[in-house]
Amino acid sequence: MLVTWRYRDRKSLIQSFDPSAWIVFYTCFIVATVFFWDFRYLSLLLIIALVFVFTSKVTWGESKRAWLFIGGFVVFFAVLTFLTGRGGMEVYEEEHVITTLRAPFTIFGWNPALDITLERAMFGLSQMVRVFSMASMTILIPYTLNPAHYGISFRRLGLPDKIAYAMDLTMRFIPTFGRDFQLTMDAQRARGYEMEKLSGGLFSQVRKLAPLIVPVTIHAIAGSEDIIDAMDLRGFGIGPRTWLVELKYKRRDYALMVFGVLILLGSIIASLFGYGKFWVPPALLNALGG
Amino acid sequence: MAQDPLLVVDNVSFRYREREELAIKDISLQLEAGEVLLIAGASGCGKTTLARVINGLIPRSYKGELTGRILIHGQDTSDMSLARISQNVGTVLQDPERQILGTKVINEVAFGLENAGLSRVEILERAEGSMNYLRIADLRDRDTFNLSGGEKQKVALAGVLAMEPSLLLLDEPLASLDPASALDALRLMRELADEGIAILIVEHRVEDVLKISPDRMLFMMDGEVVYEGSTEGVAQSVDYHEVKLPARIVIGRAAEDPPPAKIEFLPGVAPGDEPLVRFDHVSFFYEEGRDVLQDINLMINAGDIIAILGPNGAGKTTLVKHAIGLLKPKSGNVFVEGKDTRDLSVAEVASTLGYVFQSPSHMLFAPSVRDELTFGPSNLGHSSEEIEKEVQRSIDIMNLSGMEEYPPLALSFGQQKRVSIAAILAMGSKILVMDEPTAGQDYKNYMDFMDSILQLPSFESILFITHDVDLAVVYANRVILLNEGRLVGDGKPQEVLSDYKHLEKWRLVPTSLLDVNLEMFVRTQRFMRAEALAHIPS
């Protein structure tokens, strides 16, 4: 059986919109974000995302694990980008060194050094803002979208019955998977299994995860077979289906969708005209004598 | 013109594609409106296969070779779609958990009607009608995953009834219910039959189903029908070791057989001076303000065979998870052999206390049974010679020899359960804890393995969580009753289980075996199984 996310009706801004309208807006927002590397544009998008986050009434207590997990990822990769300059090479051509850190030792005659450049710093920062605004919008979904509306929301966006219901089941499969994982983890710990003690190379570490991965996978497969049987036995997919839940767009839903589409079109047009590329504050460039 | 019978199964045989032998052989039966038919038999006898043939999952979802005919209202179902069949045959699967698709109760009940493409008004009318009939209208807007086992089953049933089937097919409907919910469900089925719906119940808890006096009964063995007829006749023709029959019938029949072998439980116990496990004012909650356990004080001593009883959601599993340190109390302490579980890792506790989880599929992963059994003891750092001995011993005890190299995941459910118990036995712990050891097992199977585990010399104490009052009557020397996180009973079975008013309050239903045992207690001085009672001189 599928369990659900921690959805509650919170009477918040985001929940005042129709779920289909929200999915349209969300999709436009995410695609628009992908067009930009300009810190200024990205900040604007982040502000929009944060408005929804801070008005969502999702408490820190209930969502902190998700924020810390995703926040940790975002910061880690931004720092990695900053240190290595990885990924930035395509967006900027020259670098302006602010300072160079030199290690006070040498390894086999090599003296590790790190160039801190203006471009790397700005790129790391832009990347962080970009990913974080996408992540914020995504984290909100499980807390604010009523699971009973998943299927009909996709159906109204024009997806066929079968695919809309499949999307519905998939979204609810994720937390179910989490529950099975926890049960398996407990069962194996009761057999003296300790994940903290994983050691060895990558391959042997993965092998040592088998006691968790195998039961969880088998459960997922068996669970989906049960679901198919249960659907078949109640005549799913024989013809056009009525969806009991009836949702109606209100004026504000149209407004939200128009807003989303405008953001998307604006981004496409801006990028066609060459706006929104990687940006370094000129004042800082001048200060470095570039 | 005579009306066609509701259901005719005519000479049906079936072989699953991947198997060589037939799962069912030449089965024929008929069912009329308003009749209740009970199909019983041990696991693997083909009763679930027969159910799948009738509801059309065979051959549509499960492929194989099917011969014979199924007629519903006189029409052959072989060229009907599953949806068409499901309009006449409503199926409630063994585990309602696995059947429920909707997030809210109303969505779940409406699912089949939505698929039929009815209008919203009609869907609501029929779904609500069905919920009213089952007296669950108050659940309408609840989340399905928060329901109790009994509620889940009624919701699944409501979803099926809303489609107005003429035949209801129930596959082991009692398996996941506490005794009071099971009785409730049975009464409901009787009511439905009286309204004119034909009911086919597949169940091995024969004694329970007999309470609603089915019109007929079918007993299956190895894919064949070995008895068909009235329920009165079954007592004489069915082996009472195979199927659980009312205690008085068993006593009557066992009197003619030689007395059962005497079994000595926990033969290796040496009484210790210290309790093995001690709960000291233990409380626990997941969410502040909603206690799952409240101020539990409890000692587990060498020699205890404890049955933990209580309704769904009473906190039974949470209690035993504290004993192994998977959960730590929010207040109070749990000591295992004198040490606080807060200072011990789960792995350290595991060498004292072995815990068999309810579902074997949450733990089996290894490529062979032998590897599966090696996993626990090698995690505990046992030497390879020790491990070899321990593994061999548990293979012998759980009757798994010959299967050492089989992949556990390819075994049947009953065998998997045995492997999961063997995997814990191999760890050589002093205390064995089993969560619902009999779930999904048929009577003969679980009585056999409970007998053999309790005779093992290695354990000092055994605990099991169960819904089955008779399991406590036959095996336990101490019963713990839990309700809403509180200890509401703890003592000898004859003390805790003798107050029927008390039991009813905790959703337990006295069984015929308990009745007889209490009646004969003056002479026996302890609870025993029906076969043994048959040989007590009066």
PDB file of N, CA and C in Angstrom, chain A residues 1-4 147-148 165 172 179-180 183-184 186-194 210-211 214-215 218-219 226-227 229-236 238 240-246, chain B residues 61-62 82-83 86 97-99 101 103 107-108 110-112 114-115 117-118 120 123-124 144-145 321 324 326 345-347 350 357 361-365 372 375-376 379 409 423-424 427:
ATOM      1  N   MET A   1       0.836  -1.188   0.000  1.00  0.00           N
ATOM      2  CA  MET A   1       0.000   0.000   0.000  1.00  0.00           C
ATOM      3  C   MET A   1       0.871   1.237   0.000  1.00  0.00           C
ATOM      4  N   LEU A   2       0.377   2.258  -0.676  1.00  0.00           N
ATOM      5  CA  LEU A   2       1.167   3.463  -0.797  1.00  0.00           C
ATOM      6  C   LEU A   2       0.895   4.407   0.365  1.00  0.00           C
ATOM      7  N   VAL A   3       1.945   4.866   0.974  1.00  0.00           N
ATOM      8  CA  VAL A   3       1.785   5.860   2.029  1.00  0.00           C
ATOM      9  C   VAL A   3       1.906   7.239   1.391  1.00  0.00           C
ATOM     10  N   THR A   4       1.672   8.278   2.139  1.00  0.00           N
ATOM     11  CA  THR A   4       1.753   9.595   1.494  1.00  0.00           C
ATOM     12  C   THR A   4       2.783  10.488   2.157  1.00  0.00           C
ATOM     13  N   PRO A 147      -2.149  14.815  -2.223  1.00  0.00           N
ATOM     14  CA  PRO A 147      -1.923  13.568  -2.969  1.00  0.00           C
ATOM     15  C   PRO A 147      -3.190  13.072  -3.671  1.00  0.00           C
ATOM     16  N   ALA A 148      -4.347  13.402  -3.111  1.00  0.00           N
ATOM     17  CA  ALA A 148      -5.585  12.950  -3.739  1.00  0.00           C
ATOM     18  C   ALA A 148      -5.832  13.687  -5.050  1.00  0.00           C
ATOM     19  N   TYR A 165      -2.719   8.591 -14.166  1.00  0.00           N
ATOM     20  CA  TYR A 165      -2.788   7.743 -12.977  1.00  0.00           C
ATOM     21  C   TYR A 165      -1.426   7.162 -12.637  1.00  0.00           C
ATOM     22  N   ARG A 172       3.478   8.772  -5.393  1.00  0.00           N
ATOM     23  CA  ARG A 172       3.206   8.204  -4.071  1.00  0.00           C
ATOM     24  C   ARG A 172       4.083   7.007  -3.762  1.00  0.00           C
ATOM     25  N   ARG A 179       9.609   4.128   3.433  1.00  0.00           N
ATOM     26  CA  ARG A 179       9.155   3.342   4.581  1.00  0.00           C
ATOM     27  C   ARG A 179       9.748   1.935   4.531  1.00  0.00           C
ATOM     28  N   ASP A 180       9.727   1.309   3.335  1.00  0.00           N
ATOM     29  CA  ASP A 180      10.293  -0.033   3.194  1.00  0.00           C
ATOM     30  C   ASP A 180      11.782  -0.031   3.519  1.00  0.00           C
ATOM     31  N   LEU A 183      12.212  -0.079   7.275  1.00  0.00           N
ATOM     32  CA  LEU A 183      11.919  -1.401   7.839  1.00  0.00           C
ATOM     33  C   LEU A 183      13.064  -2.371   7.600  1.00  0.00           C
ATOM     34  N   THR A 184      13.589  -2.353   6.374  1.00  0.00           N
ATOM     35  CA  THR A 184      14.691  -3.241   6.029  1.00  0.00           C
ATOM     36  C   THR A 184      15.932  -2.894   6.842  1.00  0.00           C
ATOM     37  N   ASP A 186      16.049  -1.582   9.790  1.00  0.00           N
ATOM     38  CA  ASP A 186      15.848  -2.077  11.152  1.00  0.00           C
ATOM     39  C   ASP A 186      16.060  -3.588  11.213  1.00  0.00           C
ATOM     40  N   ALA A 187      15.483  -4.312  10.235  1.00  0.00           N
ATOM     41  CA  ALA A 187      15.595  -5.773  10.258  1.00  0.00           C
ATOM     42  C   ALA A 187      17.054  -6.195  10.157  1.00  0.00           C
ATOM     43  N   GLN A 188      17.841  -5.516   9.328  1.00  0.00           N
ATOM     44  CA  GLN A 188      19.246  -5.907   9.176  1.00  0.00           C
ATOM     45  C   GLN A 188      20.075  -5.471  10.385  1.00  0.00           C
ATOM     46  N   ARG A 189      19.743  -4.350  10.973  1.00  0.00           N
ATOM     47  CA  ARG A 189      20.480  -3.950  12.181  1.00  0.00           C
ATOM     48  C   ARG A 189      20.260  -4.966  13.286  1.00  0.00           C
ATOM     49  N   ALA A 190      19.052  -5.542  13.334  1.00  0.00           N
ATOM     50  CA  ALA A 190      18.776  -6.570  14.330  1.00  0.00           C
ATOM     51  C   ALA A 190      19.614  -7.818  14.069  1.00  0.00           C
ATOM     52  N   ARG A 191      20.194  -7.918  12.884  1.00  0.00           N
ATOM     53  CA  ARG A 191      21.099  -9.045  12.598  1.00  0.00           C
ATOM     54  C   ARG A 191      22.554  -8.598  12.710  1.00  0.00           C
ATOM     55  N   GLY A 192      22.792  -7.499  13.370  1.00  0.00           N
ATOM     56  CA  GLY A 192      24.157  -7.048  13.632  1.00  0.00           C
ATOM     57  C   GLY A 192      24.790  -6.268  12.495  1.00  0.00           C
ATOM     58  N   TYR A 193      23.997  -5.861  11.501  1.00  0.00           N
ATOM     59  CA  TYR A 193      24.530  -5.119  10.366  1.00  0.00           C
ATOM     60  C   TYR A 193      24.737  -3.674  10.755  1.00  0.00           C
ATOM     61  N   GLU A 194      25.926  -3.161  10.454  1.00  0.00           N
ATOM     62  CA  GLU A 194      26.189  -1.768  10.799  1.00  0.00           C
ATOM     63  C   GLU A 194      26.695  -1.023   9.581  1.00  0.00           C
ATOM     64  N   ALA A 210      24.232  -4.532  -0.276  1.00  0.00           N
ATOM     65  CA  ALA A 210      23.244  -5.499  -0.779  1.00  0.00           C
ATOM     66  C   ALA A 210      22.155  -5.846   0.241  1.00  0.00           C
ATOM     67  N   PRO A 211      22.502  -6.035   1.530  1.00  0.00           N
ATOM     68  CA  PRO A 211      21.442  -6.372   2.495  1.00  0.00           C
ATOM     69  C   PRO A 211      20.337  -5.325   2.567  1.00  0.00           C
ATOM     70  N   VAL A 214      18.813  -5.159  -1.900  1.00  0.00           N
ATOM     71  CA  VAL A 214      18.056  -6.293  -2.462  1.00  0.00           C
ATOM     72  C   VAL A 214      16.625  -6.366  -1.894  1.00  0.00           C
ATOM     73  N   PRO A 215      16.437  -6.402  -0.565  1.00  0.00           N
ATOM     74  CA  PRO A 215      15.047  -6.511  -0.083  1.00  0.00           C
ATOM     75  C   PRO A 215      14.165  -5.340  -0.517  1.00  0.00           C
ATOM     76  N   ILE A 218      13.203  -5.859  -4.189  1.00  0.00           N
ATOM     77  CA  ILE A 218      12.240  -6.953  -4.355  1.00  0.00           C
ATOM     78  C   ILE A 218      10.858  -6.495  -3.890  1.00  0.00           C
ATOM     79  N   HIS A 219      10.831  -5.752  -2.793  1.00  0.00           N
ATOM     80  CA  HIS A 219       9.566  -5.258  -2.274  1.00  0.00           C
ATOM     81  C   HIS A 219       8.886  -4.331  -3.263  1.00  0.00           C
ATOM     82  N   ASP A 226       1.203  -6.166  -7.083  1.00  0.00           N
ATOM     83  CA  ASP A 226      -0.060  -6.111  -6.327  1.00  0.00           C
ATOM     84  C   ASP A 226      -0.937  -4.963  -6.817  1.00  0.00           C
ATOM     85  N   ILE A 227      -0.279  -3.835  -7.052  1.00  0.00           N
ATOM     86  CA  ILE A 227      -1.039  -2.660  -7.478  1.00  0.00           C
ATOM     87  C   ILE A 227      -1.710  -2.926  -8.824  1.00  0.00           C
ATOM     88  N   ASP A 229      -2.618  -5.826 -10.074  1.00  0.00           N
ATOM     89  CA  ASP A 229      -3.752  -6.739  -9.849  1.00  0.00           C
ATOM     90  C   ASP A 229      -4.960  -5.977  -9.320  1.00  0.00           C
ATOM     91  N   ALA A 230      -4.700  -5.152  -8.312  1.00  0.00           N
ATOM     92  CA  ALA A 230      -5.798  -4.425  -7.676  1.00  0.00           C
ATOM     93  C   ALA A 230      -6.487  -3.506  -8.681  1.00  0.00           C
ATOM     94  N   MET A 231      -5.706  -2.900  -9.571  1.00  0.00           N
ATOM     95  CA  MET A 231      -6.300  -2.008 -10.576  1.00  0.00           C
ATOM     96  C   MET A 231      -7.107  -2.811 -11.587  1.00  0.00           C
ATOM     97  N   ASP A 232      -6.527  -3.922 -12.038  1.00  0.00           N
ATOM     98  CA  ASP A 232      -7.223  -4.787 -13.005  1.00  0.00           C
ATOM     99  C   ASP A 232      -8.559  -5.255 -12.456  1.00  0.00           C
ATOM    100  N   LEU A 233      -8.537  -5.675 -11.178  1.00  0.00           N
ATOM    101  CA  LEU A 233      -9.751  -6.245 -10.597  1.00  0.00           C
ATOM    102  C   LEU A 233     -10.865  -5.212 -10.472  1.00  0.00           C
ATOM    103  N   ARG A 234     -10.523  -3.951 -10.596  1.00  0.00           N
ATOM    104  CA  ARG A 234     -11.581  -2.959 -10.525  1.00  0.00           C
ATOM    105  C   ARG A 234     -11.706  -2.197 -11.833  1.00  0.00           C
ATOM    106  N   GLY A 235     -11.343  -2.915 -12.890  1.00  0.00           N
ATOM    107  CA  GLY A 235     -11.666  -2.432 -14.221  1.00  0.00           C
ATOM    108  C   GLY A 235     -10.950  -1.165 -14.645  1.00  0.00           C
ATOM    109  N   PHE A 236      -9.686  -1.007 -14.257  1.00  0.00           N
ATOM    110  CA  PHE A 236      -8.962   0.187 -14.677  1.00  0.00           C
ATOM    111  C   PHE A 236      -8.583   0.085 -16.160  1.00  0.00           C
ATOM    112  N   ILE A 238     -10.408   0.418 -18.997  1.00  0.00           N
ATOM    113  CA  ILE A 238     -11.263  -0.144 -20.036  1.00  0.00           C
ATOM    114  C   ILE A 238     -11.849   0.937 -20.939  1.00  0.00           C
ATOM    115  N   PRO A 240     -12.829   5.557 -21.132  1.00  0.00           N
ATOM    116  CA  PRO A 240     -12.618   6.850 -20.508  1.00  0.00           C
ATOM    117  C   PRO A 240     -13.111   6.816 -19.074  1.00  0.00           C
ATOM    118  N   ARG A 241     -12.364   7.452 -18.219  1.00  0.00           N
ATOM    119  CA  ARG A 241     -12.577   7.324 -16.797  1.00  0.00           C
ATOM    120  C   ARG A 241     -13.149   8.632 -16.276  1.00  0.00           C
ATOM    121  N   THR A 242     -14.011   8.529 -15.281  1.00  0.00           N
ATOM    122  CA  THR A 242     -14.470   9.735 -14.602  1.00  0.00           C
ATOM    123  C   THR A 242     -13.519   9.972 -13.441  1.00  0.00           C
ATOM    124  N   TRP A 243     -13.108  11.205 -13.225  1.00  0.00           N
ATOM    125  CA  TRP A 243     -12.305  11.493 -12.025  1.00  0.00           C
ATOM    126  C   TRP A 243     -13.232  12.158 -11.031  1.00  0.00           C
ATOM    127  N   LEU A 244     -13.375  11.502  -9.886  1.00  0.00           N
ATOM    128  CA  LEU A 244     -14.328  11.988  -8.898  1.00  0.00           C
ATOM    129  C   LEU A 244     -14.000  13.412  -8.445  1.00  0.00           C
ATOM    130  N   VAL A 245     -12.712  13.649  -8.246  1.00  0.00           N
ATOM    131  CA  VAL A 245     -12.315  14.981  -7.793  1.00  0.00           C
ATOM    132  C   VAL A 245     -12.522  15.961  -8.931  1.00  0.00           C
ATOM    133  N   GLU A 246     -13.200  17.032  -8.639  1.00  0.00           N
ATOM    134  CA  GLU A 246     -13.449  18.020  -9.677  1.00  0.00           C
ATOM    135  C   GLU A 246     -12.750  19.306  -9.281  1.00  0.00           C
TER     136      GLU A 246
ATOM    137  N   SER B  61      -3.799 -12.210 -15.960  1.00  0.00           N
ATOM    138  CA  SER B  61      -2.573 -11.667 -15.375  1.00  0.00           C
ATOM    139  C   SER B  61      -1.545 -12.755 -15.071  1.00  0.00           C
ATOM    140  N   TYR B  62      -2.034 -13.922 -14.676  1.00  0.00           N
ATOM    141  CA  TYR B  62      -1.128 -15.044 -14.424  1.00  0.00           C
ATOM    142  C   TYR B  62      -1.273 -16.006 -15.581  1.00  0.00           C
ATOM    143  N   LEU B  82     -11.448  -8.518 -18.049  1.00  0.00           N
ATOM    144  CA  LEU B  82     -11.371  -8.526 -16.597  1.00  0.00           C
ATOM    145  C   LEU B  82     -12.359  -7.517 -16.007  1.00  0.00           C
ATOM    146  N   ALA B  83     -12.495  -6.395 -16.692  1.00  0.00           N
ATOM    147  CA  ALA B  83     -13.405  -5.354 -16.204  1.00  0.00           C
ATOM    148  C   ALA B  83     -14.844  -5.862 -16.200  1.00  0.00           C
ATOM    149  N   SER B  86     -15.240  -8.223 -13.403  1.00  0.00           N
ATOM    150  CA  SER B  86     -15.197  -7.557 -12.099  1.00  0.00           C
ATOM    151  C   SER B  86     -16.510  -6.839 -11.779  1.00  0.00           C
ATOM    152  N   GLU B  97      -4.107  -4.044   2.685  1.00  0.00           N
ATOM    153  CA  GLU B  97      -2.990  -3.139   2.435  1.00  0.00           C
ATOM    154  C   GLU B  97      -2.586  -3.133   0.971  1.00  0.00           C
ATOM    155  N   ARG B  98      -2.619  -4.321   0.382  1.00  0.00           N
ATOM    156  CA  ARG B  98      -2.093  -4.456  -0.975  1.00  0.00           C
ATOM    157  C   ARG B  98      -3.145  -4.090  -2.014  1.00  0.00           C
ATOM    158  N   GLN B  99      -4.352  -3.856  -1.591  1.00  0.00           N
ATOM    159  CA  GLN B  99      -5.424  -3.600  -2.538  1.00  0.00           C
ATOM    160  C   GLN B  99      -5.782  -2.116  -2.605  1.00  0.00           C
ATOM    161  N   LEU B 101      -5.680   1.639  -3.186  1.00  0.00           N
ATOM    162  CA  LEU B 101      -4.927   2.494  -4.092  1.00  0.00           C
ATOM    163  C   LEU B 101      -5.122   3.971  -3.780  1.00  0.00           C
ATOM    164  N   THR B 103      -5.793   7.641  -1.868  1.00  0.00           N
ATOM    165  CA  THR B 103      -5.208   8.284  -0.694  1.00  0.00           C
ATOM    166  C   THR B 103      -6.273   8.557   0.363  1.00  0.00           C
ATOM    167  N   ASN B 107     -11.947   8.298  -2.246  1.00  0.00           N
ATOM    168  CA  ASN B 107     -11.334   7.996  -3.541  1.00  0.00           C
ATOM    169  C   ASN B 107     -11.171   6.499  -3.741  1.00  0.00           C
ATOM    170  N   GLU B 108     -10.828   5.826  -2.660  1.00  0.00           N
ATOM    171  CA  GLU B 108     -10.629   4.388  -2.744  1.00  0.00           C
ATOM    172  C   GLU B 108     -11.949   3.688  -3.068  1.00  0.00           C
ATOM    173  N   ALA B 110     -14.459   4.892  -4.513  1.00  0.00           N
ATOM    174  CA  ALA B 110     -14.989   5.300  -5.814  1.00  0.00           C
ATOM    175  C   ALA B 110     -14.183   4.764  -6.996  1.00  0.00           C
ATOM    176  N   PHE B 111     -13.008   4.182  -6.722  1.00  0.00           N
ATOM    177  CA  PHE B 111     -12.071   3.858  -7.806  1.00  0.00           C
ATOM    178  C   PHE B 111     -12.687   3.040  -8.944  1.00  0.00           C
ATOM    179  N   GLY B 112     -13.366   1.958  -8.605  1.00  0.00           N
ATOM    180  CA  GLY B 112     -13.955   1.105  -9.640  1.00  0.00           C
ATOM    181  C   GLY B 112     -15.036   1.823 -10.428  1.00  0.00           C
ATOM    182  N   GLU B 114     -15.214   5.050 -10.930  1.00  0.00           N
ATOM    183  CA  GLU B 114     -14.544   6.018 -11.799  1.00  0.00           C
ATOM    184  C   GLU B 114     -14.097   5.340 -13.085  1.00  0.00           C
ATOM    185  N   ASN B 115     -13.544   4.128 -12.917  1.00  0.00           N
ATOM    186  CA  ASN B 115     -13.053   3.396 -14.082  1.00  0.00           C
ATOM    187  C   ASN B 115     -14.183   3.022 -15.025  1.00  0.00           C
ATOM    188  N   GLY B 117     -16.523   4.869 -15.703  1.00  0.00           N
ATOM    189  CA  GLY B 117     -16.920   6.078 -16.419  1.00  0.00           C
ATOM    190  C   GLY B 117     -18.307   6.596 -16.072  1.00  0.00           C
ATOM    191  N   LEU B 118     -18.790   6.271 -14.877  1.00  0.00           N
ATOM    192  CA  LEU B 118     -20.110   6.775 -14.476  1.00  0.00           C
ATOM    193  C   LEU B 118     -20.049   8.285 -14.222  1.00  0.00           C
ATOM    194  N   ARG B 120     -20.337  11.746 -12.053  1.00  0.00           N
ATOM    195  CA  ARG B 120     -19.887  12.048 -10.683  1.00  0.00           C
ATOM    196  C   ARG B 120     -21.011  11.864  -9.671  1.00  0.00           C
ATOM    197  N   ILE B 123     -21.517   8.211  -9.044  1.00  0.00           N
ATOM    198  CA  ILE B 123     -20.380   7.656  -8.296  1.00  0.00           C
ATOM    199  C   ILE B 123     -20.531   7.980  -6.815  1.00  0.00           C
ATOM    200  N   LEU B 124     -20.790   9.260  -6.524  1.00  0.00           N
ATOM    201  CA  LEU B 124     -20.895   9.675  -5.128  1.00  0.00           C
ATOM    202  C   LEU B 124     -22.038   8.950  -4.429  1.00  0.00           C
ATOM    203  N   THR B 144      -6.193   6.870   3.819  1.00  0.00           N
ATOM    204  CA  THR B 144      -6.297   5.413   3.920  1.00  0.00           C
ATOM    205  C   THR B 144      -5.150   4.796   4.726  1.00  0.00           C
ATOM    206  N   PHE B 145      -3.948   5.374   4.635  1.00  0.00           N
ATOM    207  CA  PHE B 145      -2.829   4.705   5.306  1.00  0.00           C
ATOM    208  C   PHE B 145      -2.857   4.862   6.821  1.00  0.00           C
ATOM    209  N   LYS B 321      10.740  -3.455  19.870  1.00  0.00           N
ATOM    210  CA  LYS B 321      11.846  -2.726  19.259  1.00  0.00           C
ATOM    211  C   LYS B 321      12.697  -2.015  20.320  1.00  0.00           C
ATOM    212  N   ILE B 324      15.398  -4.499  21.758  1.00  0.00           N
ATOM    213  CA  ILE B 324      16.635  -4.726  21.001  1.00  0.00           C
ATOM    214  C   ILE B 324      17.394  -3.424  20.751  1.00  0.00           C
ATOM    215  N   LEU B 326      16.480  -0.850  18.916  1.00  0.00           N
ATOM    216  CA  LEU B 326      16.211  -0.130  17.668  1.00  0.00           C
ATOM    217  C   LEU B 326      15.531   1.198  17.989  1.00  0.00           C
ATOM    218  N   SER B 345      25.092  -0.730  21.178  1.00  0.00           N
ATOM    219  CA  SER B 345      24.641  -0.644  19.791  1.00  0.00           C
ATOM    220  C   SER B 345      23.650  -1.781  19.561  1.00  0.00           C
ATOM    221  N   VAL B 346      22.836  -1.654  18.512  1.00  0.00           N
ATOM    222  CA  VAL B 346      21.880  -2.710  18.202  1.00  0.00           C
ATOM    223  C   VAL B 346      22.625  -4.033  18.000  1.00  0.00           C
ATOM    224  N   ALA B 347      23.783  -3.955  17.356  1.00  0.00           N
ATOM    225  CA  ALA B 347      24.561  -5.170  17.099  1.00  0.00           C
ATOM    226  C   ALA B 347      24.970  -5.835  18.413  1.00  0.00           C
ATOM    227  N   ALA B 350      22.035  -7.566  19.815  1.00  0.00           N
ATOM    228  CA  ALA B 350      21.632  -8.689  18.969  1.00  0.00           C
ATOM    229  C   ALA B 350      22.279 -10.008  19.384  1.00  0.00           C
ATOM    230  N   PHE B 357      11.697 -10.325  12.390  1.00  0.00           N
ATOM    231  CA  PHE B 357      10.692  -9.368  11.928  1.00  0.00           C
ATOM    232  C   PHE B 357       9.501 -10.084  11.315  1.00  0.00           C
ATOM    233  N   SER B 361      10.385 -10.873   3.779  1.00  0.00           N
ATOM    234  CA  SER B 361      10.876 -10.196   2.574  1.00  0.00           C
ATOM    235  C   SER B 361      11.602  -8.896   2.901  1.00  0.00           C
ATOM    236  N   HIS B 362      11.503  -8.423   4.149  1.00  0.00           N
ATOM    237  CA  HIS B 362      12.275  -7.229   4.488  1.00  0.00           C
ATOM    238  C   HIS B 362      13.707  -7.542   4.853  1.00  0.00           C
ATOM    239  N   MET B 363      14.050  -8.835   4.987  1.00  0.00           N
ATOM    240  CA  MET B 363      15.434  -9.103   5.378  1.00  0.00           C
ATOM    241  C   MET B 363      16.197 -10.038   4.459  1.00  0.00           C
ATOM    242  N   LEU B 364      15.529 -10.853   3.644  1.00  0.00           N
ATOM    243  CA  LEU B 364      16.260 -11.825   2.836  1.00  0.00           C
ATOM    244  C   LEU B 364      16.930 -11.151   1.638  1.00  0.00           C
ATOM    245  N   PHE B 365      18.208 -11.425   1.444  1.00  0.00           N
ATOM    246  CA  PHE B 365      18.907 -10.760   0.332  1.00  0.00           C
ATOM    247  C   PHE B 365      19.971 -11.636  -0.308  1.00  0.00           C
ATOM    248  N   GLU B 372      22.743 -16.527   3.629  1.00  0.00           N
ATOM    249  CA  GLU B 372      21.776 -15.762   4.406  1.00  0.00           C
ATOM    250  C   GLU B 372      21.981 -16.031   5.897  1.00  0.00           C
ATOM    251  N   PHE B 375      25.207 -14.476   7.507  1.00  0.00           N
ATOM    252  CA  PHE B 375      25.241 -13.015   7.639  1.00  0.00           C
ATOM    253  C   PHE B 375      25.217 -12.526   9.096  1.00  0.00           C
ATOM    254  N   GLY B 376      24.238 -12.993   9.872  1.00  0.00           N
ATOM    255  CA  GLY B 376      24.108 -12.531  11.259  1.00  0.00           C
ATOM    256  C   GLY B 376      25.337 -12.837  12.098  1.00  0.00           C
ATOM    257  N   ASN B 379      28.394 -10.869  11.200  1.00  0.00           N
ATOM    258  CA  ASN B 379      28.315  -9.475  11.668  1.00  0.00           C
ATOM    259  C   ASN B 379      28.684  -9.363  13.138  1.00  0.00           C
ATOM    260  N   LEU B 409      15.171 -15.990  -1.999  1.00  0.00           N
ATOM    261  CA  LEU B 409      14.093 -15.214  -2.606  1.00  0.00           C
ATOM    262  C   LEU B 409      13.238 -16.042  -3.549  1.00  0.00           C
ATOM    263  N   ALA B 423      17.861 -17.682  10.286  1.00  0.00           N
ATOM    264  CA  ALA B 423      18.914 -16.660  10.229  1.00  0.00           C
ATOM    265  C   ALA B 423      19.135 -16.034  11.598  1.00  0.00           C
ATOM    266  N   ILE B 424      18.063 -15.927  12.372  1.00  0.00           N
ATOM    267  CA  ILE B 424      18.201 -15.375  13.722  1.00  0.00           C
ATOM    268  C   ILE B 424      18.723 -16.451  14.677  1.00  0.00           C
ATOM    269  N   MET B 427      22.443 -16.859  15.043  1.00  0.00           N
ATOM    270  CA  MET B 427      23.196 -15.873  15.804  1.00  0.00           C
ATOM    271  C   MET B 427      23.405 -16.303  17.251  1.00  0.00           C
TER     272      MET B 427
END
